[in-house]
Amino acid sequence: MKFFVDTANLEQIKEAHNLGILDGVTTNPSLMAKEGIKGQEAVIEHYKKICDIVDGDVSAEVISTDFEGIVKEGEALAALHPNIVVKVPMIKEGIKAIKHFSNKGIRTNCTLVFSAGQAILAAKAGATYLSPFIGRVDDISWDGVDLIDQIVHIYATYGFKTEVLAASIRNPLHIIKCAEVGADVVTAPLSAITALLKHPLTDIGLAKFLADAKKFA
Ligand code: G3P
């Protein structure tokens, strides 16, 4: 399972990269706004900085919602760096644009996915990645991991190449559950990734080993 970090914060991206297990980065307009980035030029510069830190796929989201706009924006983003993946919303114009990008060899991440039906459409259009938002599904008392399980099963049944990228991950258990059901990728906040490190028995065990080591140091 690939690990992406879901942030536009350069320090957190560096920290995740320094762990040595990072495969890529996902961003969205909310995450970019959180970093105080303003204007198209600043957005472009920010994506370049992310690509300089991480040697892996970097999802850059379009904000247009019409076919021509999505294509124009997506082609400009894709031209920035070979690792840029154009993130396109799951809407009718988005599906048309994903098909267009797929024909041109431009990689895409279909975002804001909440159902298996949407997942089938995105795969048929040739999306590289599919981003079901599991935390937001949980927020409305459905089961986000069940959705990942369902989509993984459908894609395996038909041999769809689209990779299931579990997004809107809120905690370490989400990551483990996504691994159990066979998600290809998880994108998570750095806090959820580093929380996987923690176990009280590790801390207790290490403290004992270090105390015993002093006896023969
Ligand atoms: O990857 C999508 C993610 O950023 C959305 O997360 O927590 O806003 O639902 P959240």
XYZ file of C-alpha atoms and ligand atoms in Angstrom:
227
model
C 0.000 0.000 0.000
C 1.344 3.409 -0.980
C 1.427 6.227 1.606
C 0.659 9.779 0.524
C 0.546 12.716 2.918
C -2.588 14.859 2.642
C -1.368 18.410 3.185
C 0.041 21.469 1.448
C 2.234 22.311 4.452
C 5.861 22.176 3.315
C 7.274 21.424 6.783
C 4.908 18.476 7.229
C 5.696 17.228 3.728
C 9.441 17.394 4.563
C 8.865 15.569 7.853
C 6.829 12.836 6.146
C 9.452 12.561 3.402
C 12.240 12.241 5.990
C 10.502 9.188 7.438
C 11.558 7.459 4.231
C 8.211 5.820 3.578
C 6.425 8.571 1.651
C 5.179 7.798 -1.865
C 3.421 11.042 -2.714
C 1.345 14.058 -1.713
C -2.266 15.075 -2.163
C -3.570 18.616 -1.884
C -6.912 20.296 -2.405
C -8.094 23.923 -2.500
C -8.926 23.882 1.225
C -5.445 22.639 2.130
C -3.824 25.254 -0.139
C -5.957 28.033 1.405
C -4.930 26.844 4.881
C -1.301 27.618 3.954
C -2.277 31.183 3.011
C -1.407 30.713 -0.658
C -3.016 33.415 -2.801
C -3.090 33.824 -6.576
C -2.364 31.445 -9.434
C 1.363 32.222 -9.516
C 1.754 31.430 -5.833
C -0.167 28.176 -6.341
C 2.149 27.176 -9.186
C 5.259 28.017 -7.155
C 3.912 26.003 -4.230
C 3.382 22.899 -6.367
C 6.938 23.238 -7.688
C 8.261 23.381 -4.112
C 6.298 20.231 -3.195
C 7.678 18.421 -6.258
C 11.218 19.440 -5.231
C 10.752 17.773 -1.828
C 9.031 14.530 -2.805
C 9.961 12.170 -5.603
C 6.446 10.780 -6.010
C 3.027 11.662 -7.317
C 1.668 15.074 -6.315
C -2.054 15.651 -6.816
C -2.886 19.214 -7.893
C -6.580 20.054 -8.019
C -8.337 22.084 -10.709
C -10.927 24.629 -9.639
C -12.789 24.915 -12.949
C -16.034 22.986 -13.277
C -16.576 23.156 -17.055
C -14.851 20.798 -19.518
C -12.784 23.453 -21.330
C -11.710 25.082 -18.066
C -10.741 21.766 -16.441
C -8.732 20.766 -19.518
C -6.925 24.120 -19.747
C -6.098 24.189 -16.048
C -5.194 20.499 -15.898
C -2.848 20.683 -18.880
C -1.059 23.673 -17.331
C -0.703 21.838 -14.002
C 0.516 18.636 -15.665
C 3.163 20.632 -17.554
C 4.712 21.818 -14.274
C 6.387 18.528 -13.389
C 6.195 14.868 -14.517
C 4.989 13.870 -11.019
C 1.916 16.107 -11.093
C -1.390 14.215 -11.144
C -4.382 16.356 -12.119
C -7.113 16.158 -9.493
C -10.567 16.452 -11.026
C -13.937 16.519 -9.229
C -16.472 13.720 -9.751
C -18.939 15.665 -11.887
C -20.150 15.105 -15.456
C -17.673 17.616 -16.929
C -14.976 16.072 -14.766
C -15.571 12.596 -16.179
C -15.352 13.995 -19.725
C -12.093 15.739 -18.816
C -10.651 12.581 -17.196
C -11.335 10.681 -20.428
C -9.653 13.477 -22.409
C -6.607 13.466 -20.091
C -6.438 9.676 -20.200
C -6.340 9.745 -24.021
C -3.493 12.263 -23.855
C -1.486 10.294 -21.268
C -2.076 12.860 -18.506
C -2.588 11.173 -15.139
C -5.617 12.032 -13.012
C -7.024 11.668 -9.515
C -10.831 11.692 -9.459
C -11.838 13.357 -6.197
C -14.962 13.830 -4.063
C -16.071 10.233 -4.558
C -18.747 8.864 -2.244
C -20.296 5.899 -4.055
C -19.447 2.736 -5.992
C -21.365 4.075 -9.002
C -19.099 7.104 -9.165
C -16.097 4.787 -8.831
C -17.199 2.735 -11.850
C -17.612 5.862 -14.005
C -14.182 7.192 -13.041
C -12.516 3.863 -13.838
C -14.269 3.649 -17.202
C -13.067 7.171 -18.008
C -9.492 6.033 -17.271
C -8.728 7.797 -13.981
C -5.293 6.923 -12.612
C -6.456 7.296 -9.013
C -9.872 7.380 -7.358
C -10.314 9.262 -4.087
C -13.245 8.083 -1.950
C -13.536 10.340 1.135
C -13.976 7.859 3.941
C -13.990 10.259 6.900
C -16.797 12.285 5.372
C -18.796 9.087 4.792
C -18.294 8.178 8.463
C -19.441 11.710 9.364
C -22.917 10.902 8.049
C -23.051 7.565 9.920
C -22.251 5.352 6.922
C -19.108 3.232 6.828
C -16.303 4.749 4.754
C -14.112 1.631 4.881
C -17.031 -0.469 3.577
C -17.074 1.820 0.539
C -13.355 1.175 -0.055
C -13.964 -2.572 0.293
C -16.816 -2.450 -2.251
C -14.797 -0.462 -4.802
C -11.683 -2.655 -4.410
C -13.888 -5.703 -5.080
C -15.512 -4.168 -8.179
C -12.183 -3.013 -9.638
C -10.622 -6.461 -9.075
C -13.640 -8.192 -10.659
C -13.303 -6.205 -13.886
C -9.539 -5.659 -13.875
C -9.851 -1.865 -13.783
C -6.406 -0.282 -13.566
C -7.559 2.738 -11.530
C -5.892 2.752 -8.103
C -8.114 3.173 -5.036
C -6.696 6.064 -3.020
C -8.478 6.234 0.330
C -8.812 9.900 1.316
C -10.346 11.952 4.118
C -8.501 9.745 6.568
C -8.782 11.011 10.097
C -6.911 8.505 12.294
C -4.468 5.560 12.288
C -7.260 2.971 12.469
C -8.608 4.256 9.141
C -5.188 3.466 7.619
C -5.111 -0.055 9.066
C -8.693 -0.775 7.978
C -7.915 0.464 4.461
C -4.914 -1.870 4.353
C -7.141 -4.774 5.447
C -9.555 -4.237 2.564
C -6.828 -3.728 -0.034
C -6.738 0.010 -0.771
C -3.882 0.714 -3.200
C -3.026 4.028 -1.533
C -3.908 5.938 1.614
C -3.539 9.677 1.846
C -3.488 10.826 5.429
C -2.533 13.772 7.597
C 0.983 13.434 9.018
C -0.531 13.008 12.509
C -2.391 9.840 11.445
C 0.747 8.406 9.825
C 2.997 9.049 12.836
C 0.289 7.735 15.191
C 0.922 4.307 13.621
C 4.309 4.336 15.367
C 2.842 4.418 18.834
C 2.343 1.488 21.154
C 2.653 1.704 24.953
C 4.391 -1.681 25.132
C 7.057 -0.374 22.728
C 7.689 2.604 25.021
C 7.734 0.412 28.166
C 9.958 -2.178 26.478
C 12.419 0.412 25.213
C 12.647 2.085 28.646
C 13.472 -1.329 30.193
C 16.085 -2.160 27.532
C 17.761 1.233 28.010
C 17.747 0.842 31.811
C 19.264 -2.657 31.526
C 21.834 -1.407 28.999
C 23.186 0.942 31.675
C 24.068 -2.152 33.761
C 26.706 -3.222 31.267
C 27.650 0.143 29.724
O -7.982 14.054 0.761
C -9.195 14.685 1.023
C -9.141 15.269 2.371
O -8.236 16.340 2.416
C -10.446 15.647 2.932
O -10.301 15.427 4.281
O -10.844 15.603 6.635
O -11.531 17.425 5.030
O -12.680 15.226 5.004
P -11.407 15.960 5.292
